[in-house]
Every structure is written in structure tokens, then in C-alpha cells.
């Protein structure tokens, strides 16, 4: 068994007086795909936002690829450069073209020459099939195209881990498939992924393990088959019966 | 009842209504035109109030007749939709048209027909209109202040050079494009400073030294506004970022700074800068009055710019910060490439507003004895040989300020269009 690439131990987080995450223990090995599900407000998003420290945790430790996340800004930036993230609301930069969205971080964070960055970006855009839109601005694209661009943008940093925060929740139903296809593709290439989603079909197809969260705790963690076939916890059963 | 039909315009007899209505409208406007331009009152045989109101009544009736919805005539529909939606709007429109027509003859005669421009003395002004002779005689003072006449070419040369250098951006090649920001933000102001220091101020290279107290007029307005605009913008930007910083020292310093400068009147600041400030300086330390004034105004306006920019920063969704951070960008990279470009784009109208206010605040520097264009006017109107021409002077200054400010507001509007991208 190889060393886990993400290791979270006894992590606790509060928003003011409200405890969002309680004693989270989670380790993720390289190349594993993990789907996190649970009712809204259960802390799923907060959990993965903690992995690249968009949210600070107050207790416990998070170690990503050997780097501990703490007050040290240098550590944080290093981790963030290795961890790509895709958001529910796409969060593309509206003032930059699709191509510039993808090349911005490689050029300025990784100090990649502009030409190489553009080549890389075009490759990634081709993977998600929007290379023909590279000169347009985000506002001119459909939601599905924007989300695929966001995936390409994250991949341009050549991350070791990809985090997806409900990537299909803000999309029109007919666009969900194109984004999921891009994610399935990525999974097949062996990327380490943590995906917060309600798309159970995607979970069944891609995930190695599924985590069910409720009220800030990891209620159940099982490999995909077991999770859907015979969930152990009552709350998991209830949740699954409601969404399947 | 058939006879009352004409009160309800309809599409069946479209052209009858349109022609009658237009004719009535024309008559009403023509009547006002005659009475105000040629003093002919066609309806003088009627009692006073009726004669006065008649054009309005005829015009309103005309507008009523042409108020036909979906007539299919493009201009008529446009007219009805925008200024002739109801009797009330029609009346307002007519009153405004009448007011413009009535105001035209007196202003034309004051500005042009009864005005004088010949001659060099007050006596040349015999007409009842404006005395442009006064402006003509004093023009050099209004433009250059007390700057010696034979040296004024130095101001002209440096201004022409500066304007030429400002257009460098249009001619630079693709390769140099990325240095343009650097050029405009840092190099250009330095060149401007050097030009003004060596050419306008003089004192070296065999050029006679002219003290800043002698500078004045429109050229001083430009110099003060130019440097204040250039300095207050970056300072304001840093203050805006500082106010949102997580570091308490920086945050409270920024808050304190902004609130202090916004809380005091500009006139006090200027007065302090020239009277109080030198007392705190070491004996042998000399700082020119003009420099102190520019610093004072820059800091003052920076506080306003900071609040405007902060508004833009707050308008950005949090997702933009998240996305930039998740790509590994640090504080400065995130702000320079992602946050500020969007925030500044949002606040172009607000910044333009502040800058216009700044330009129009520059006359206040008279309190420390610097005479830009409005200050020179104040001086000229109290000259014993030229008493009684304050009106011409202020109209002249108003026109000049209007041209400057209108150009700036047009420019800001163009910037807005240029950087408009769909969200």
C-alpha cells in the first residue's frame, strides 16, 4: 500500500460557534477517485475546500503530498499549485479570453514560457472539446462549455489532484452529460480525484470509493459496489432511498 | 357624435391627422419663434394671458392629433413613444422647446452680435454684449499666469512634447505592447516631471529660473491636475486594498488615513500644506509650494479614489478570489491579474467622477497664492483698468473647464466601452 497523497487527521472546523466539520479522518491514495455525497449543509464542500485551504481548519492536520497545510503561505501556494479545483459556478475570469484563462496561472505561477503555456492550454482545451472557442470570452459560452473550460484551466497547472465541488449542479440538464464525460475521461487517465456530486450514475461508473457525510461527519466510507449494494448506516440508506 | 370624431385620432385617416397636427405644431412653434426673434406678436389683439398661452394650446392640440399608436411611420412612432406619450409629456416637451427658442436670441446677441473683440482697451467695448477684447488682452495671463512673456515658448514646447509622448502607445509595435503599462504608470510621469523641472522651471542649461509663484493660468491647471491624477490613483488603489487587508496594522492605517482625509475640507488641507507643513520641516529643507500643494491634493483625492475602488472590489463575487487562489496565485498575482482588472473596469464611471471633481477643485489653490485660470480671472477682474468684466471672464473659464471635463468624460465612456465584456 503506497503512501496516501492526502492525509487528514482529526480535522475540525468551525464557522464562528457552529462546528461544520467534526473529527474528520481521511486518507486518499494516489490515482484513487473518491465521490463525496450527502445532504446539503453536511460539510462536503467545506471539506474539499479545506484540502487546498480555501477554508482554514482550526484543529487537526491536513497533509497534501507531503506538505502540511498551516500558516505558512509558501506551503499553501505550493499545495494549491498541485491541486486543481473546479467550482459549482465555474468562476472563469470574465475579463480574459478562454485561452488566457487557461494560460494565466501556468505563465505567472509556474513561470512557463508563453508559447509552451499556449500549446499546453490548446491541448487541454482539445481534450474537453472546446479548442475552437479559445478566442471567445467566458460570457459568450454556454454553461457546459464554461465548466469544461474551467476543468481545462485547472488541468493546465498539471495538478496531481483534482477537486470538484458540485461541478454539474449549476448546469442545465442537457449540459450535464458533456461535463461528466470530460470528468470520466480525466478519471480514465488516472487522475486522483475527489468529487462532491449528486450524480450517482457518475459515482457508480468512476468512483473507487464513496463517502457519505452528514452533519459534518463522515458517516460511511465504502467501496462503490458495497456502498450502493448494502449500505450499513441507516442515514446512508435513507439518503440513498431518496435520491436513487 | 360624428362631429366629435376628430378628438380621437385613428389610423383610418392617418394622413389627415398627421398633416393637421403637424401644421398646428408648426404654427405654435413659429409663433414663439416670431415673437422671440423678431418681436412680432401675431396674436396681440387677443387679451394678454390668452395670447401668451395660445401657442401652448395650439401645440398641444397638434401633438394630440398626431398621437396615433402603431401608425407605421417610423419617425412618428419614435416621436410618440419618446416625447408624446401623454398630454402632460407633450406639454413638457413644448415648454422646453419654447424655452430654448426664447433663450436663443438674447444669448446669441450677448455672445456674438452685440459683442466686441476689436481694440486693446476697455473703451473699445461699446456694444451691450460681451467684451471679448478683455479676454483677448488678458489671454496670455489666463494661459500662462505671470510667467514672463518671452519665456512662454518653454511651456508650449514641454506641453507639445508631453502630448506627443502620450500618443506613443498608438504607434508602439506588438513587441513593446507589454511595456506600455510600465511606460504610462512610471516612465511617462518621470519624463513629465523632468520636462517640467528643467524646461518650465529652468535654472540650468542656461535657462532662466522661473519660480513656481509666477506660474499660473491654464498651464498651471494642467500641471496640477496631471500630477494629482497620476499620484492619487495608485495611492488610492493601495489604500483600497489596504482597507480590505487581513493584517490589522495595514487595515487600520488605511481606514484612519481615508477617514482623516475625507473628513477635512480641501481648503484646510491646502492651507495646512503651505503654512503649517514647513514648520515641521528641518530648517535647511526646502520643498516648493507647488510640490506641497500637489502632494496635498493627491493625498486628499486618493482617499476618495480608495473608496470608489473599494466599491468595485466588493462587487466582485467571492468565486473569483477562490478561483485565483486555487490556481496557486499569491496575493499580488491574484490582485494584479484577476481582481483589479475587473474591479477597475467596474469603477471607471466612479473614478471619472472623482477625477472631474479633482480638476474642478484645482482653482482652490488660490488660497496658497497659486493662480491657475480661475485665480487669474479673480486677479484680472479687480484690475482698475478693466473693472466690470467679471461675467466675460467667468463665462470664458466655464467654457474652458467644460471642454476639459467633457473630453475627460467622453474618454472615460470610451474606456468603458472598450473594456466591456459580457459576464
XYZ file of C-alpha atoms in Angstrom:
667
model
C 0.000 0.000 0.000
C 1.501 3.274 -1.119
C 1.641 6.409 0.988
C -1.571 8.442 0.874
C -1.345 11.637 -1.160
C -3.924 13.365 1.031
C -3.940 12.679 4.711
C -6.436 14.346 7.002
C -6.280 13.613 10.703
C -8.740 14.679 13.395
C -9.637 17.766 11.468
C -12.189 20.117 12.986
C -13.562 23.323 11.602
C -15.875 25.967 12.986
C -17.677 28.874 11.349
C -17.969 31.079 14.398
C -19.680 28.931 17.023
C -21.025 26.476 14.521
C -18.961 23.355 14.018
C -19.046 22.397 10.344
C -16.565 19.544 10.360
C -16.147 17.124 13.250
C -13.133 14.867 13.647
C -12.562 14.162 10.003
C -10.101 11.374 9.290
C -9.497 10.695 5.650
C -6.625 9.437 3.608
C -6.655 9.239 -0.127
C -4.174 7.240 -2.127
C -2.744 8.220 -5.425
C -4.914 7.658 -8.515
C -7.992 6.953 -6.414
C -11.321 8.502 -7.338
C -13.493 9.390 -4.423
C -17.040 10.668 -4.552
C -18.381 12.594 -1.578
C -22.129 12.795 -1.188
C -24.597 13.788 1.461
C -27.432 16.205 2.163
C -26.815 19.914 1.705
C -25.201 21.595 4.673
C -23.394 18.420 5.636
C -19.932 19.958 5.098
C -18.933 18.226 1.848
C -17.904 21.409 0.075
C -16.164 22.744 3.141
C -14.208 19.521 3.409
C -12.751 19.718 -0.072
C -12.216 23.457 0.226
C -10.066 22.669 3.236
C -7.879 20.412 1.113
C -6.481 23.402 -0.751
C -7.077 25.751 2.146
C -9.702 27.944 0.621
C -11.079 27.346 4.093
C -8.883 27.220 7.165
C -9.252 24.348 9.614
C -8.848 25.059 13.319
C -7.813 21.695 14.688
C -6.078 18.603 13.379
C -3.809 18.305 10.393
C -4.048 18.102 6.642
C -1.058 16.848 4.689
C -1.185 17.041 0.923
C 1.582 15.299 -1.000
C 3.940 15.581 1.959
C 3.244 19.254 2.604
C 1.375 20.209 5.741
C -1.194 22.973 5.416
C -0.544 25.561 8.079
C 0.026 29.288 8.412
C 2.982 29.096 6.058
C 1.930 30.912 2.885
C 4.598 29.212 0.853
C 3.250 25.764 1.720
C -0.256 26.843 0.857
C 0.715 28.202 -2.533
C 2.716 25.086 -3.268
C -0.221 22.853 -2.437
C -2.621 24.993 -4.425
C -0.397 24.760 -7.477
C -0.580 20.968 -7.230
C -4.280 20.727 -6.503
C -6.710 21.754 -9.208
C -10.218 22.772 -8.350
C -13.448 23.069 -10.312
C -16.290 25.078 -8.828
C -20.038 24.908 -8.973
C -20.263 28.391 -10.505
C -17.358 27.823 -12.941
C -15.616 31.007 -11.727
C -13.892 31.689 -15.015
C -12.245 35.091 -15.251
C -14.744 37.083 -17.329
C -12.216 39.699 -18.465
C -9.929 37.139 -20.122
C -10.457 35.012 -23.200
C -10.806 31.243 -22.814
C -7.202 30.754 -23.847
C -5.939 33.451 -21.459
C -7.979 31.916 -18.655
C -6.020 28.724 -19.175
C -2.565 30.240 -19.646
C -2.679 32.849 -16.872
C -1.644 30.618 -13.990
C 0.941 28.498 -15.877
C 2.677 31.659 -17.088
C 2.665 33.619 -13.844
C 2.693 30.902 -11.201
C 4.754 28.212 -12.889
C 6.819 30.689 -14.936
C 6.171 28.725 -18.087
C 7.133 30.448 -21.366
C 4.072 31.891 -23.055
C 4.390 29.692 -26.124
C 4.567 26.457 -24.132
C 1.668 27.551 -21.960
C -0.471 28.239 -25.011
C 0.390 24.905 -26.528
C -0.466 23.143 -23.295
C -3.696 25.082 -22.982
C -4.768 24.246 -26.526
C -4.093 20.591 -25.795
C -6.205 20.661 -22.672
C -8.968 22.562 -24.437
C -8.897 19.947 -27.174
C -9.349 17.226 -24.546
C -12.557 18.863 -23.414
C -13.516 19.726 -26.995
C -13.667 23.489 -26.824
C -10.422 24.307 -28.620
C -12.472 26.038 -31.332
C -13.783 28.537 -28.743
C -10.395 29.574 -27.409
C -10.648 33.206 -28.511
C -14.088 33.822 -27.092
C -14.843 35.274 -23.691
C -16.500 33.203 -20.946
C -19.707 35.220 -21.205
C -20.170 34.049 -24.788
C -20.134 30.354 -23.886
C -22.850 28.068 -22.603
C -22.707 26.805 -19.042
C -21.450 23.388 -20.078
C -18.710 24.875 -22.219
C -17.696 27.198 -19.389
C -17.442 24.323 -16.955
C -15.355 22.295 -19.400
C -13.103 25.315 -19.803
C -12.801 25.506 -16.027
C -11.669 21.869 -16.000
C -9.105 22.613 -18.716
C -7.914 25.661 -16.807
C -7.309 23.599 -13.687
C -5.552 20.900 -15.690
C -3.192 23.433 -17.263
C -1.442 23.659 -13.919
C -0.719 19.917 -14.344
C -2.082 19.109 -10.916
C -1.634 15.840 -9.071
C -5.070 16.020 -7.501
C -8.337 17.411 -8.831
C -11.140 18.600 -6.594
C -14.651 19.003 -7.987
C -17.171 20.997 -5.971
C -20.603 20.061 -7.354
C -19.446 20.714 -10.919
C -22.801 19.949 -12.525
C -25.225 21.491 -10.042
C -25.471 24.855 -11.790
C -25.929 23.405 -15.252
C -28.965 22.871 -17.423
C -29.830 19.161 -17.571
C -28.789 18.719 -21.194
C -25.319 20.072 -20.457
C -24.545 17.830 -17.521
C -23.514 14.941 -19.706
C -20.801 16.819 -21.592
C -19.167 17.866 -18.346
C -19.443 14.400 -16.817
C -17.915 12.934 -19.991
C -14.930 15.215 -19.586
C -14.594 14.098 -15.980
C -14.869 10.419 -16.879
C -12.147 10.933 -19.458
C -9.949 12.514 -16.868
C -10.585 9.657 -14.451
C -9.551 7.132 -17.069
C -6.218 8.898 -17.400
C -5.542 8.062 -13.765
C -6.004 11.417 -12.059
C -6.529 11.450 -8.314
C -9.978 12.958 -7.878
C -12.263 13.981 -5.067
C -15.701 14.799 -6.395
C -18.575 16.282 -4.460
C -21.639 15.480 -6.505
C -25.190 14.237 -6.518
C -24.682 12.400 -9.813
C -24.886 8.844 -8.556
C -24.526 7.474 -12.061
C -21.122 9.089 -12.254
C -20.218 7.666 -8.851
C -21.120 4.156 -9.918
C -19.169 4.432 -13.145
C -15.999 6.083 -11.941
C -15.550 6.115 -8.178
C -13.364 3.681 -6.299
C -14.877 4.697 -3.035
C -17.875 6.694 -1.905
C -18.020 8.785 1.227
C -21.309 9.737 2.808
C -21.300 12.785 5.036
C -23.918 14.137 7.363
C -23.792 16.917 9.936
C -20.078 17.465 9.499
C -19.054 13.873 9.995
C -18.038 11.084 7.694
C -20.857 8.653 8.320
C -19.859 5.932 5.952
C -16.976 5.171 3.693
C -17.083 2.122 1.454
C -16.011 0.987 -1.954
C -18.517 1.855 -4.584
C -20.115 -1.530 -5.040
C -20.700 -2.103 -1.335
C -21.890 1.439 -0.827
C -24.746 1.087 -3.265
C -25.438 -2.629 -2.729
C -25.576 -2.794 1.028
C -25.114 0.475 2.881
C -24.562 -0.140 6.581
C -25.667 3.072 8.197
C -29.341 3.947 8.493
C -28.828 7.518 7.411
C -26.999 6.359 4.318
C -29.872 4.041 3.489
C -32.383 6.847 3.905
C -30.315 9.194 1.746
C -29.866 6.644 -1.000
C -33.543 5.739 -0.994
C -34.369 9.387 -1.512
C -32.070 10.136 -4.409
C -31.929 6.855 -6.310
C -71.386 62.351 -32.412
C -69.657 62.003 -35.715
C -68.526 65.559 -35.427
C -66.540 64.793 -32.296
C -64.573 62.115 -34.061
C -61.672 64.471 -34.694
C -60.904 64.315 -30.970
C -59.945 60.679 -31.298
C -57.199 60.315 -33.853
C -57.219 56.953 -35.547
C -55.362 55.133 -38.246
C -58.100 55.271 -40.866
C -57.491 58.904 -41.681
C -53.843 58.779 -40.728
C -52.576 61.440 -43.095
C -55.341 63.908 -42.348
C -54.434 63.800 -38.681
C -50.700 63.835 -39.270
C -50.858 66.841 -41.591
C -53.286 68.837 -39.470
C -51.365 68.015 -36.276
C -48.009 68.887 -37.776
C -49.379 72.124 -39.162
C -50.751 73.143 -35.756
C -47.481 72.194 -34.089
C -45.569 74.208 -36.648
C -47.829 77.231 -36.144
C -47.331 77.167 -32.388
C -43.549 76.915 -32.637
C -43.424 79.504 -35.405
C -45.430 81.925 -33.285
C -42.948 81.644 -30.427
C -40.096 81.939 -32.910
C -41.523 85.155 -34.387
C -42.162 86.746 -31.042
C -38.755 85.946 -29.588
C -36.555 86.510 -32.662
C -38.374 89.398 -34.357
C -40.544 90.691 -31.570
C -43.672 90.240 -33.677
C -46.740 89.246 -31.712
C -49.239 87.900 -34.209
C -51.918 87.463 -31.595
C -51.587 90.896 -29.995
C -55.278 91.661 -30.486
C -56.163 88.921 -28.011
C -56.170 89.533 -24.247
C -52.720 89.145 -22.683
C -52.930 85.754 -20.949
C -54.678 84.124 -23.896
C -52.099 85.489 -26.304
C -49.375 84.094 -24.062
C -50.886 80.636 -23.731
C -52.163 80.283 -27.272
C -49.022 78.687 -28.768
C -49.027 76.096 -25.994
C -52.698 75.269 -26.544
C -52.351 75.047 -30.336
C -49.179 72.969 -29.983
C -50.799 70.606 -27.509
C -53.745 70.109 -29.800
C -51.360 69.407 -32.672
C -49.496 66.837 -30.582
C -52.802 65.309 -29.599
C -53.783 64.871 -33.227
C -50.568 63.102 -34.175
C -50.658 60.781 -31.169
C -51.560 57.670 -33.169
C -50.193 54.379 -31.946
C -48.516 51.976 -34.398
C -49.004 54.365 -37.302
C -46.318 52.562 -39.273
C -44.452 55.819 -39.876
C -41.062 55.316 -38.284
C -40.355 58.848 -37.074
C -43.897 59.479 -35.916
C -43.838 56.303 -33.831
C -40.475 57.273 -32.395
C -41.818 60.714 -31.506
C -44.954 59.316 -29.907
C -43.055 56.723 -27.945
C -40.490 59.099 -26.511
C -41.842 62.622 -26.088
C -45.524 62.481 -26.869
C -46.839 59.667 -24.710
C -49.447 61.805 -22.948
C -50.727 65.370 -22.816
C -48.515 66.060 -19.825
C -45.357 64.869 -21.584
C -46.383 66.767 -24.692
C -46.776 69.959 -22.664
C -43.361 69.481 -21.055
C -41.792 68.934 -24.467
C -43.404 72.053 -25.869
C -42.389 74.169 -22.884
C -38.773 73.046 -23.214
C -38.764 73.787 -26.949
C -40.272 77.230 -26.273
C -37.696 77.926 -23.564
C -34.846 77.052 -25.916
C -36.256 79.249 -28.678
C -36.801 82.154 -26.286
C -33.318 81.872 -24.804
C -31.561 81.783 -28.149
C -31.805 85.426 -29.323
C -30.562 87.079 -26.113
C -27.660 84.670 -25.700
C -26.706 84.930 -29.373
C -26.678 88.684 -29.209
C -24.654 88.682 -25.981
C -22.117 86.187 -27.280
C -21.823 87.344 -30.880
C -23.952 90.103 -32.371
C -23.604 92.793 -29.714
C -20.151 91.669 -28.574
C -16.851 93.436 -29.185
C -13.490 91.892 -29.873
C -11.566 94.670 -31.631
C -9.256 97.089 -29.856
C -6.970 96.743 -26.853
C -8.657 98.877 -24.246
C -11.802 98.923 -22.246
C -13.060 101.834 -24.337
C -13.274 99.606 -27.416
C -16.174 97.797 -25.823
C -19.189 99.833 -26.841
C -21.799 97.166 -27.544
C -24.301 95.912 -25.000
C -22.986 92.346 -25.351
C -19.844 90.639 -24.164
C -16.481 92.361 -24.246
C -14.200 89.727 -25.717
C -11.491 92.365 -26.007
C -10.960 91.821 -22.319
C -10.342 88.112 -22.843
C -8.104 88.846 -25.831
C -5.943 91.289 -23.925
C -5.655 89.059 -20.889
C -5.370 85.768 -22.786
C -1.667 85.281 -22.148
C -2.203 85.802 -18.431
C -5.108 83.370 -18.404
C -2.965 80.786 -20.176
C 0.441 81.281 -18.571
C -0.136 83.328 -15.436
C 2.723 85.618 -14.502
C 5.197 83.558 -16.492
C 7.412 86.019 -18.439
C 6.095 86.555 -21.970
C 9.394 85.955 -23.738
C 9.864 82.607 -21.965
C 6.422 81.178 -22.630
C 7.726 79.078 -25.509
C 9.193 76.821 -22.856
C 5.738 75.942 -21.561
C 4.464 75.414 -25.096
C 7.368 73.172 -26.045
C 7.082 70.996 -22.970
C 3.312 70.639 -23.335
C 3.593 69.720 -27.004
C 6.296 67.177 -26.170
C 4.179 65.695 -23.400
C 1.142 65.385 -25.628
C 3.252 63.767 -28.336
C 4.734 61.323 -25.820
C 1.275 60.447 -24.561
C 0.410 59.086 -28.002
C 3.385 56.716 -28.080
C 1.036 53.879 -27.174
C -0.749 54.101 -30.511
C 2.411 53.636 -32.532
C 4.262 51.046 -30.498
C 4.827 47.659 -32.091
C 3.455 44.359 -30.853
C 6.682 43.577 -29.029
C 6.573 46.703 -26.918
C 2.875 46.415 -26.035
C 3.525 44.707 -22.735
C 5.732 47.552 -21.551
C 3.034 50.140 -22.161
C 1.570 49.955 -18.674
C 5.025 50.411 -17.213
C 5.583 53.326 -19.566
C 2.379 55.134 -18.699
C 2.442 54.435 -14.996
C 6.095 55.077 -14.237
C 8.231 56.317 -17.114
C 5.830 58.895 -18.515
C 5.291 60.738 -15.223
C 9.051 60.798 -14.686
C 9.605 62.276 -18.152
C 6.871 64.795 -17.431
C 8.499 65.728 -14.155
C 11.921 66.120 -15.774
C 10.498 68.244 -18.584
C 8.653 70.485 -16.191
C 11.574 70.700 -13.809
C 14.204 71.583 -16.389
C 12.222 73.326 -19.088
C 9.413 75.178 -17.351
C 11.120 75.784 -14.057
C 14.549 76.235 -15.619
C 17.608 77.201 -13.623
C 20.070 75.038 -15.513
C 21.312 74.545 -19.084
C 21.407 78.327 -19.421
C 17.656 78.610 -18.972
C 16.478 81.373 -16.721
C 14.860 80.182 -13.495
C 11.174 80.993 -13.129
C 9.799 80.495 -9.640
C 6.591 78.497 -9.294
C 4.818 81.501 -7.821
C 4.917 83.049 -11.284
C 3.397 80.032 -12.953
C -0.291 80.250 -13.476
C -3.289 80.200 -15.713
C -4.482 77.231 -17.660
C -0.998 75.721 -17.890
C -0.864 75.520 -14.108
C -4.318 73.927 -14.058
C -2.961 71.258 -16.362
C 0.228 70.699 -14.383
C -1.555 70.396 -11.050
C -4.346 68.181 -12.399
C -1.943 65.962 -14.313
C 0.308 65.159 -11.368
C -2.536 64.851 -8.910
C -4.365 62.409 -11.181
C -1.229 60.347 -11.649
C -0.373 60.195 -7.949
C -3.796 59.833 -6.394
C -4.739 56.777 -8.454
C -2.044 54.309 -7.300
C -2.181 55.635 -3.743
C -5.939 55.226 -3.733
C -5.619 51.715 -5.109
C -3.182 50.686 -2.378
C -5.428 52.237 0.263
C -8.431 50.346 -1.078
C -6.507 47.076 -0.916
C -5.152 48.026 2.487
C -8.598 48.649 3.855
C -9.572 45.100 2.933
C -6.353 43.581 4.201
C -6.281 40.888 6.882
C -3.309 42.489 8.579
C -4.641 44.760 11.322
C -1.842 47.346 11.121
C -2.303 47.916 7.417
C -6.051 47.796 7.678
C -6.391 50.341 10.456
C -3.762 52.592 8.963
C -5.742 52.659 5.710
C -9.042 53.213 7.470
C -7.563 56.015 9.542
C -5.906 57.629 6.541
C -9.034 57.512 4.407
C -11.338 58.763 7.114
C -8.945 61.561 8.049
C -8.590 62.944 4.531
C -12.250 62.545 3.736
C -13.139 64.360 6.903
C -11.255 67.595 6.293
C -12.121 70.213 3.674
C -9.679 70.597 0.793
C -9.199 74.272 1.518
C -7.939 73.448 5.015
C -5.590 70.831 3.620
C -4.130 73.323 1.162
C -3.742 75.941 3.821
C -2.019 73.489 6.147
C 0.287 72.319 3.389
C 1.580 75.797 2.786
C 1.542 77.293 6.264
C 1.779 74.535 8.844
C 3.748 71.903 6.999
C 7.005 73.910 6.597
C 7.142 74.399 10.377
C 7.671 70.685 10.864
C 10.477 70.511 8.347
C 14.144 70.962 9.211
C 15.498 74.478 8.709
C 17.555 73.828 5.605
C 14.993 71.588 3.966
C 13.213 73.266 1.114
C 10.137 71.983 -0.634
C 8.470 74.055 -3.269
C 4.990 75.371 -2.612
C 3.676 73.799 -5.806
C 5.084 70.400 -4.854
C 3.463 70.617 -1.445
C 0.150 71.555 -2.983
C 0.318 68.657 -5.430
C 1.100 66.227 -2.624
C -1.743 67.601 -0.523
C -4.329 67.346 -3.297
C -3.097 63.882 -4.293
C -3.461 62.527 -0.767
C -6.842 64.186 -0.421
C -8.215 62.745 -3.650
C -6.537 59.373 -3.025
C -8.904 58.860 -0.093
C -11.882 59.332 -2.414
C -10.391 57.136 -5.138
C -9.777 54.458 -2.499
C -13.424 54.334 -1.530
C -14.538 54.210 -5.154
C -12.177 51.308 -5.882
C -13.241 49.531 -2.709
C -16.766 49.592 -4.051
C -15.547 47.781 -7.145
C -13.615 45.229 -5.111
C -16.687 44.459 -3.050
C -18.819 43.999 -6.120
C -16.734 41.046 -7.314
C -18.103 37.617 -6.457
C -16.079 35.612 -3.969
C -15.679 32.865 -6.555
C -13.159 34.991 -8.424
C -10.912 35.064 -5.369
C -11.411 31.311 -4.852
C -10.561 30.508 -8.466
C -7.422 32.636 -8.456
C -6.270 31.147 -5.160
C -6.995 27.601 -6.263
C -4.640 28.146 -9.198
C -1.835 28.887 -6.786
C -1.733 32.649 -7.191
C -0.487 34.647 -4.257
C -1.978 37.897 -3.015
C -0.328 40.210 -5.511
C -0.673 37.984 -8.568
C -4.318 37.412 -7.744
C -4.988 41.121 -7.428
C -2.945 42.246 -10.415
C -4.238 39.712 -12.910
C -7.696 38.791 -11.714
C -9.220 41.121 -9.164
C -8.066 44.618 -10.037
C -8.679 44.422 -13.797
C -12.289 43.517 -13.125
C -12.787 45.863 -10.201
C -11.266 48.842 -12.000
C -13.415 48.176 -15.026
C -16.468 48.338 -12.802
C -15.486 51.639 -11.248
C -14.488 53.588 -14.365
C -17.552 55.860 -14.031
C -16.825 56.480 -10.354
C -13.149 57.174 -10.990
C -14.025 59.547 -13.825
C -16.367 61.304 -11.428
C -13.622 61.757 -8.850
C -11.141 62.939 -11.473
C -13.560 65.514 -12.849
C -14.126 66.778 -9.330
C -10.366 66.969 -8.864
C -9.876 69.099 -11.985
C -12.623 71.425 -10.865
C -11.130 71.610 -7.357
C -7.816 72.952 -8.621
C -8.954 76.629 -8.526
C -8.862 76.295 -4.738
C -5.075 76.522 -4.833
C -5.546 80.290 -4.898
C -5.633 80.129 -1.092
C -1.894 79.477 -1.096
C -1.232 82.132 -3.709
C -1.060 79.981 -6.809
C -3.139 81.445 -9.594
C -4.438 78.961 -12.108
C -7.030 80.061 -14.622
C -9.832 80.924 -12.204
C -7.333 82.596 -9.907
C -6.017 84.730 -12.749
C -9.593 85.733 -13.526
C -10.007 86.901 -9.974
C -6.883 88.976 -10.397
C -7.906 90.392 -13.765
C -11.394 91.403 -12.759
C -10.061 93.584 -9.948
C -7.609 95.366 -12.206
C -8.625 99.062 -12.090
C -8.346 99.418 -15.862
C -10.642 96.508 -16.509
C -13.344 96.697 -13.901
C -16.759 95.273 -14.707
C -15.949 92.337 -16.934
C -16.241 89.512 -14.420
C -19.052 87.977 -16.459
C -16.959 87.523 -19.603
C -14.123 86.094 -17.561
C -16.230 83.516 -15.769
C -18.040 82.516 -18.942
C -14.655 82.027 -20.595
C -13.369 79.916 -17.681
C -16.592 77.935 -17.614
C -16.245 77.122 -21.308
C -12.639 76.009 -20.857
C -13.439 73.842 -17.840
C -16.408 72.421 -19.660
C -14.258 71.447 -22.635
C -11.664 69.761 -20.396
C -14.247 67.915 -18.350
C -16.347 66.911 -21.306
C -13.271 65.493 -23.030
C -12.444 63.524 -19.886
C -15.942 62.185 -19.507
C -16.047 61.171 -23.188
C -12.719 59.418 -22.757
C -13.942 57.519 -19.711
C -17.050 56.494 -21.608
C -14.893 55.157 -24.429
C -12.801 53.231 -21.924
C -15.963 51.683 -20.546
C -16.988 50.521 -24.000
C -13.512 49.264 -24.800
C -13.279 47.053 -21.744
C -16.825 45.839 -21.856
C -17.007 42.058 -21.862
C -20.058 40.037 -21.199
C -20.153 38.394 -17.852
